[in-house]
């Protein structure tokens, strides 16, 4: 095997080489690197054969020329070595340069930088790395004190990619990257995986390209790998993280040849790939989207550098089709420029003095602001989305770690919202799609229709199967209504599956089917395998039980009140009737007559007030007060009676022989449940029923009825939709308790990450809101039922006790007290008022007695009037004696009428 392709030999040689280096080199080789007359040597290790390496080399040469043209005392000399993209070749080149230069700069990959960092730390030679690890190593500044990293890690980059995926609700993605020569991926896939998990997306497949150097026919290898993806993967969201220029070009060409870059596909390129967009020319995927480090192009220093770069790069590399400066060239230019600034600011020529001066730099470079923290560039990157349109790059929104997406730098008001259609609204997607977001999924076509599974075991109004007709029923009609709401065509074909529901879910998960429709219950364990739509029906476990008839049904109307309350109510009624009679019979003709007439009138009035239909007029205000209190009591009693009676009648229908789950468990009663459903496992595992006491049923109302009538089962545990179907058909004599346990509802199942599930959910919500779903329910599930409606009973709310007098003693006391008070007041108040009036008249008569009896006729007349009314407050003898104390008695005429 050639040495260049034997990693084990290279590692062994590197170990031996590092040992010799450690032994042979002294503590500091810096002095040998400084030539006489103030010349300073820089060692640069780049890949002469890659676009990145060529850009770095050209930019470093321009930086040296610029510095030397400006500096009179200090001149920079730079020596280049070719790494060939191999970390060990880079290490050999570094070994050759150490001792001849004072600082090393370069590296295209982190693996190269890590090896050079070990060498630099041993030789105490600063290493300026233009690359960075995806994940910042812990204590890297302590492990490699002479390593300075000018590149940012991949943390912010992966967050940006994940936010693009999240904002467009792409559930699954495919990662593409080239395997490193010695394994690993610098940690960027780990970071991206974590970022995708945080937003609810996942990686469907990892397309790992073999190292380019190990391939005999790289183009054919790439095409074979892409064909495997096209055959086995449904996701069409491709994220290209990192690959060599040649493999990336073959990747783009192959994707377009086999139509992986067509309609509804998405190609996202990480920074390493997007920076090379201009060099791919016609190979790059049309409509591809990449993220590039943002840097200002309006500054004069950039424009001068760009002109020099274009001139020099086109002259040295005429075979390149694009001569524009990329981000890698800007970073390399800033690296050499920083070395010059550090030399000028250093107080001594020792490595430690140079490194200290370098890390203290703070200036505005072409690539951005340059300053360091813990031997790493400290500035957080700002990215800009770029879109390949007509083979040109179109700049779109910015992305900042603090603000997210925005149309302008630092514009918080323009931050994009998750799921907002306006995000990247100016982008052109593969297939020349504009203003239409790609699904990112292998959408069905007429040649490859959506494969929809239907459970054969489902034979109810949810789904009707026939050998001669197409499937029909509630779920089929709902499916058709949903299709009509979609804004795209969805070719499909039904496949009947004679399997259980769980097995049907697994067929969707392993991609044998694309979807499954039916009355599938949404359960937590099932969501691990498929994506469910929005529920179109409620689900839960219900219990069907026969109603036990009551032997005392004829006296049910007496049950709301206990006997004590009935007697008290009757007593208060008679008491109120007596009070009304006592207050009204002397002045109200309707309460006069014979004793029988007076009693019947009082009782009739009070009894009619129970129904608020009394017609007799009342004269006394005291009676009105009594009646108001009585009517309030009547209102409370009648309402309480009605409510309690309704509750008792409902409970009577639900008064089964075995009333709850606990009773059935303790008695080891035989119960029934649906076959091919999760309910049996739920009864055994959760409710702890004995498996021998459970009978499988097909869920049909007729079969459930037969088993209940024949007493083969004490109760049937059926899912709520089927329990409703049963009750709509057989409501007499049977009732439903529950749902005892609620589940996620009924929904359609699609493959994980399928955007069709999201579209179906939106359509189901629309059908729910516009009443279509209710119409389908009435058409298929309810129909013309003889029952008034669906009834359920929750045993936890059972309260069958009759009302007692304790519940109303306050009202009864209020009625008795009010009536008694009004009676007493009505008896004494008129008499007291009469007495006061007569006393006043008497005093007036006494005051006028000196008139010689002139008032006598008036007094006699008043006395006669009082006698006719039956009022005798003052006796005749008393009157006579008071008026004529010295005269003989005068016989006053008496009225004969009483």
XYZ file of C-alpha atoms in Angstrom, residues 205-667:
463
model
C -29.710 10.101 6.531
C -26.012 10.973 6.597
C -24.403 10.862 3.189
C -20.712 10.518 4.019
C -18.478 10.985 0.999
C -15.221 9.004 1.123
C -12.012 11.069 1.186
C -11.270 12.271 -2.306
C -7.720 10.893 -2.237
C -9.034 7.377 -1.598
C -11.338 7.248 -4.639
C -10.331 5.762 -7.956
C -13.443 7.066 -9.700
C -14.874 9.827 -7.499
C -17.600 10.888 -9.941
C -19.046 7.384 -10.209
C -18.873 6.901 -6.442
C -20.774 10.108 -5.778
C -23.462 9.162 -8.323
C -23.953 5.753 -6.718
C -24.363 7.298 -3.273
C -26.895 9.803 -4.596
C -28.906 7.024 -6.234
C -29.125 5.263 -2.877
C -30.436 8.455 -1.310
C -32.980 8.892 -4.090
C -34.210 5.345 -3.625
C -34.444 5.092 0.152
C -34.920 8.627 1.487
C -37.991 10.826 1.370
C -36.446 14.004 2.680
C -35.313 16.452 0.021
C -33.628 18.917 2.354
C -29.907 18.517 1.745
C -27.380 20.273 3.975
C -23.851 20.166 2.559
C -21.479 20.789 5.446
C -17.995 20.261 4.105
C -16.319 18.543 1.187
C -13.412 19.041 -1.166
C -13.970 21.248 -4.168
C -13.890 18.340 -6.651
C -16.288 16.112 -4.708
C -18.663 19.041 -4.207
C -18.711 19.701 -7.941
C -19.479 16.033 -8.667
C -22.155 16.179 -5.960
C -23.924 19.127 -7.563
C -23.696 17.656 -11.045
C -24.995 14.265 -9.929
C -27.898 15.764 -7.975
C -29.073 17.635 -11.043
C -28.715 14.598 -13.298
C -30.916 12.327 -11.167
C -33.350 15.157 -10.326
C -32.574 15.462 -6.669
C -32.365 19.195 -7.250
C -35.843 19.626 -8.710
C -39.156 20.898 -7.392
C -39.688 20.707 -3.622
C -36.002 20.077 -2.976
C -33.829 22.284 -0.790
C -30.064 22.608 -0.943
C -28.444 24.390 1.978
C -24.704 24.962 1.974
C -22.591 25.637 5.025
C -20.024 28.413 5.021
C -17.162 26.241 3.770
C -19.121 25.383 0.629
C -20.888 28.711 0.133
C -17.564 30.545 0.120
C -16.631 28.518 -2.958
C -19.856 29.196 -4.887
C -18.241 31.493 -7.443
C -15.703 28.850 -8.408
C -18.295 26.182 -9.277
C -19.840 28.150 -12.116
C -22.327 25.946 -13.992
C -21.965 23.035 -11.596
C -23.649 24.641 -8.591
C -27.290 23.748 -7.900
C -29.610 26.389 -9.293
C -31.689 27.701 -6.424
C -29.206 26.552 -3.800
C -28.991 28.557 -0.605
C -25.818 29.182 1.326
C -24.578 31.153 4.302
C -21.503 33.349 3.960
C -19.631 35.434 6.474
C -20.667 39.019 6.052
C -17.968 41.654 5.501
C -18.192 45.183 4.210
C -17.270 45.725 0.567
C -17.675 49.485 0.588
C -14.391 50.362 2.290
C -11.531 51.694 0.182
C -9.032 49.237 1.637
C -11.209 46.333 0.503
C -11.632 47.718 -2.985
C -7.857 48.190 -3.320
C -7.228 44.657 -2.124
C -9.919 43.248 -4.431
C -8.305 44.896 -7.461
C -4.847 43.575 -6.542
C -6.209 40.113 -5.857
C -8.080 39.859 -9.134
C -5.015 40.924 -11.078
C -2.588 38.632 -9.296
C -4.906 35.614 -9.030
C -5.897 35.696 -12.706
C -2.244 35.896 -13.711
C -1.056 33.024 -11.546
C -4.093 30.738 -11.946
C -5.570 31.342 -15.389
C -7.278 27.938 -15.289
C -9.648 29.193 -12.594
C -12.922 30.470 -13.996
C -13.565 32.977 -11.226
C -11.013 35.444 -9.905
C -12.993 37.176 -7.161
C -11.607 37.313 -3.629
C -13.443 35.155 -1.109
C -13.607 35.158 2.654
C -10.610 32.829 2.966
C -8.420 35.337 1.134
C -9.601 38.168 3.399
C -8.819 36.146 6.531
C -5.353 35.227 5.214
C -4.652 38.880 4.393
C -5.726 39.930 7.901
C -3.530 37.203 9.390
C -0.328 38.494 7.762
C -1.347 42.074 8.459
C -1.826 41.163 12.141
C 1.665 39.602 12.210
C 3.141 42.870 10.941
C 1.249 44.900 13.537
C 2.375 42.523 16.295
C 6.029 42.831 15.262
C 5.801 46.597 15.266
C 4.173 46.578 18.681
C 6.511 44.011 20.263
C 9.244 45.242 22.602
C 11.501 42.256 21.882
C 11.984 39.655 19.212
C 11.316 36.654 21.453
C 8.378 34.382 20.670
C 6.684 35.179 23.960
C 6.921 38.899 23.323
C 5.555 38.532 19.798
C 2.674 36.308 20.953
C 1.744 38.718 23.722
C 1.705 41.602 21.251
C -0.327 39.582 18.739
C -3.022 38.664 21.259
C -3.335 42.324 22.326
C -4.266 43.468 18.797
C -7.575 45.181 18.140
C -8.153 46.547 14.637
C -10.671 46.497 11.793
C -9.605 43.990 9.166
C -11.044 43.095 5.795
C -12.831 40.080 7.300
C -14.185 42.006 10.281
C -12.984 43.235 13.656
C -9.840 41.458 14.840
C -9.385 40.945 18.570
C -8.750 37.877 20.713
C -9.910 36.186 23.888
C -8.190 33.053 25.203
C -6.103 32.724 22.027
C -9.216 32.739 19.806
C -10.886 35.321 17.616
C -13.599 36.863 19.803
C -15.944 38.509 17.323
C -19.223 36.665 16.724
C -19.863 36.252 13.011
C -22.738 37.784 11.095
C -23.900 35.665 8.178
C -25.688 36.615 5.008
C -27.870 34.308 2.970
C -26.830 33.943 -0.652
C -28.959 32.384 -3.376
C -27.796 30.914 -6.675
C -29.983 32.497 -9.354
C -29.050 32.178 -13.030
C -25.539 31.123 -12.011
C -25.102 34.342 -10.077
C -25.131 34.952 -6.343
C -28.063 36.955 -5.010
C -27.699 38.316 -1.483
C -30.689 37.876 0.829
C -31.281 38.400 4.564
C -28.709 38.700 7.312
C -28.429 36.389 10.301
C -27.011 37.481 13.603
C -26.631 35.285 16.720
C -28.526 37.811 18.796
C -31.231 38.934 16.372
C -31.791 35.985 14.077
C -32.881 36.835 10.541
C -33.276 40.465 9.550
C -33.404 42.444 6.356
C -30.861 44.971 7.576
C -27.987 44.837 10.012
C -29.057 45.646 13.559
C -32.723 46.059 12.618
C -34.570 44.304 15.403
C -37.992 45.133 13.986
C -37.335 43.036 10.920
C -36.475 39.843 12.779
C -38.235 36.905 11.101
C -40.857 34.886 12.921
C -40.779 31.082 12.958
C -42.943 29.752 10.173
C -43.271 33.170 8.550
C -43.665 32.882 4.769
C -41.764 36.141 4.351
C -38.506 34.588 5.547
C -36.184 34.453 2.543
C -39.203 35.540 0.516
C -36.979 36.730 -2.300
C -35.270 33.367 -2.672
C -35.479 31.277 -5.796
C -35.613 27.590 -4.946
C -34.632 24.581 -7.073
C -37.069 24.100 -9.925
C -37.251 27.885 -10.337
C -39.803 28.176 -7.518
C -40.396 31.719 -6.328
C -42.780 32.832 -3.567
C -43.652 29.156 -3.063
C -41.859 27.350 -0.267
C -40.569 23.920 -1.248
C -41.900 20.998 0.740
C -38.466 19.511 1.203
C -39.975 16.099 0.609
C -40.204 13.477 -2.120
C -43.751 14.415 -3.113
C -46.007 11.873 -4.854
C -46.343 11.906 -8.620
C -48.486 10.029 -11.119
C -45.616 7.587 -11.564
C -44.987 7.251 -7.857
C -48.270 7.706 -6.021
C -48.777 8.118 -2.301
C -49.131 4.647 -0.795
C -51.943 4.756 1.752
C -52.657 1.796 3.998
C -56.177 0.913 5.173
C -56.749 -1.614 7.986
C -58.962 -4.453 6.797
C -60.071 -5.123 10.366
C -61.857 -1.774 10.376
C -65.386 -2.601 9.159
C -67.679 0.040 10.557
C -69.148 3.328 9.492
C -65.657 4.748 9.774
C -64.711 2.587 6.812
C -66.828 0.283 4.653
C -65.002 -2.278 2.533
C -66.406 -4.187 -0.403
C -64.927 -6.511 -2.992
C -66.775 -4.752 -5.796
C -66.623 -1.127 -4.708
C -64.018 1.361 -3.651
C -63.618 1.894 0.108
C -66.075 4.357 1.552
C -67.172 5.641 4.921
C -66.458 8.475 7.303
C -62.651 8.405 7.021
C -62.737 8.082 3.220
C -65.088 11.053 2.881
C -62.937 13.046 5.288
C -59.812 12.127 3.321
C -61.430 13.336 0.086
C -62.535 16.587 1.716
C -59.010 17.194 2.950
C -57.568 16.611 -0.528
C -59.948 19.240 -1.875
C -58.519 21.760 0.588
C -54.896 21.213 -0.473
C -53.379 23.645 -2.927
C -51.532 20.914 -4.801
C -52.280 17.592 -6.409
C -51.711 14.449 -4.367
C -51.910 11.235 -6.429
C -52.551 8.239 -4.191
C -53.443 4.577 -4.110
C -55.153 2.610 -1.333
C -53.570 -0.603 -0.074
C -55.652 -2.898 2.158
C -53.643 -4.206 5.091
C -54.840 -7.165 7.167
C -52.689 -6.260 10.141
C -53.151 -4.726 13.565
C -53.058 -1.003 14.080
C -49.595 -1.126 15.645
C -48.267 -3.165 12.724
C -49.837 -0.681 10.333
C -47.960 2.094 12.105
C -44.713 0.159 11.696
C -45.356 -0.253 7.960
C -45.499 3.504 7.673
C -42.395 3.874 9.800
C -40.294 1.458 7.718
C -41.454 3.227 4.515
C -43.441 0.293 3.152
C -46.352 2.738 3.196
C -46.353 6.520 2.961
C -49.445 7.002 5.119
C -52.306 5.205 6.842
C -55.897 6.346 7.300
C -58.595 4.992 9.572
C -59.652 5.354 13.172
C -56.116 5.195 14.521
C -55.767 6.428 18.075
C -52.957 8.886 18.715
C -50.773 7.396 21.462
C -47.459 8.599 22.818
C -45.553 5.465 21.807
C -46.947 5.655 18.271
C -45.714 9.221 17.810
C -42.173 7.859 18.075
C -42.707 6.103 14.735
C -45.024 8.339 12.702
C -46.392 11.867 12.527
C -50.122 12.141 13.193
C -52.420 14.783 11.823
C -54.646 17.035 13.863
C -57.255 14.770 15.591
C -60.553 14.647 13.727
C -62.444 12.850 16.524
C -62.232 12.537 20.292
C -60.933 9.281 21.693
C -60.999 7.621 25.082
C -61.840 4.362 26.813
C -65.555 4.025 27.632
C -67.519 1.311 29.396
C -70.908 0.087 28.107
C -73.203 -1.336 30.770
C -76.850 -2.469 30.919
C -79.227 -0.305 32.957
C -80.863 -1.964 35.986
C -84.618 -1.321 36.228
C -86.140 0.063 39.436
C -88.917 -1.829 41.310
C -90.351 1.360 42.855
C -90.504 3.306 39.631
C -94.135 4.411 40.253
C -93.073 6.488 43.286
C -89.946 7.955 41.746
C -91.455 11.443 41.891
C -91.361 11.276 45.698
C -87.645 10.514 45.907
C -86.153 14.011 45.495
C -87.428 15.010 48.968
C -87.225 12.954 52.101
C -90.469 12.363 54.006
C -89.582 14.908 56.674
C -89.142 17.590 54.044
C -92.434 16.627 52.363
C -94.275 16.963 55.692
C -92.635 20.260 56.513
C -93.495 21.574 53.069
C -97.125 20.549 53.535
C -97.169 22.108 56.988
C -95.738 25.410 55.799
C -98.293 25.433 52.985
C -101.209 25.046 55.440
C -99.648 27.579 57.790
C -99.271 30.105 54.984
C -102.880 29.466 53.897
C -104.066 30.224 57.453
C -102.044 33.440 57.586
C -103.426 34.590 54.246
C -106.986 33.863 55.428
C -106.458 35.650 58.720
C -105.160 38.746 56.955
C -107.689 38.863 54.139
C -111.055 37.469 55.270
C -112.273 40.642 57.081
C -111.708 42.998 54.148
C -111.440 40.751 51.035
C -114.754 39.391 49.774
C -112.991 36.495 47.948
C -112.024 35.080 51.328
C -115.482 35.528 52.948
C -118.544 33.331 53.106
C -119.090 30.146 54.997
C -116.284 28.539 56.896
C -115.835 25.880 54.159
C -115.669 28.566 51.488
C -113.118 30.588 53.429
C -110.847 27.558 54.081
C -111.028 26.309 50.474
C -110.276 29.811 49.141
C -107.196 30.138 51.365
C -105.885 26.644 50.477
C -106.614 27.113 46.758
C -104.759 30.409 46.714
C -101.717 28.975 48.458
C -101.662 25.786 46.340
C -101.891 27.727 43.081
C -98.894 29.776 44.162
C -96.814 26.614 43.802
C -97.269 27.048 40.060
C -97.335 30.865 40.195
C -100.909 30.795 38.856
C -102.902 32.339 41.727
C -105.729 34.574 40.460
C -107.281 35.993 43.657
C -106.662 39.644 44.472
C -105.182 40.479 47.833
C -105.983 43.700 49.664
C -103.601 43.841 52.618
C -99.971 44.889 52.314
C -99.158 42.443 55.084
C -100.533 39.638 52.938
C -98.346 40.763 50.073
C -95.236 40.491 52.273
C -96.230 36.966 53.326
C -96.922 35.934 49.727
C -93.557 37.298 48.478
C -91.645 35.229 51.034
C -93.783 32.204 50.265
C -93.220 32.532 46.490
C -89.468 32.727 47.060
C -89.614 29.489 49.055
C -91.758 27.928 46.328
C -89.208 28.944 43.694
C -86.301 27.394 45.612
C -88.212 24.199 46.379
C -89.496 23.662 42.822
C -86.109 24.276 41.245
C -84.399 21.959 43.735
C -87.037 19.327 43.150
C -86.650 19.517 39.360
C -82.873 19.299 39.483
C -82.808 16.409 41.934
C -85.455 14.469 40.039
C -83.579 14.884 36.742
C -80.378 13.708 38.416
C -82.102 10.674 39.893
C -83.682 9.692 36.590
C -80.284 9.942 34.884
C -78.570 7.944 37.590
C -81.299 5.340 37.463
C -80.441 4.715 33.821
C -76.835 4.254 34.850
C -77.466 2.085 37.867
C -75.890 -1.121 36.607
C -75.214 -4.366 38.371
C -71.461 -3.563 38.238
C -71.062 0.163 38.463
C -67.326 0.833 38.156
C -63.968 -0.589 37.177
C -63.008 -1.486 40.742
C -66.129 -3.601 41.202
C -65.463 -5.470 37.972
C -61.855 -6.100 38.978
C -62.708 -7.390 42.441
C -65.415 -9.689 41.163
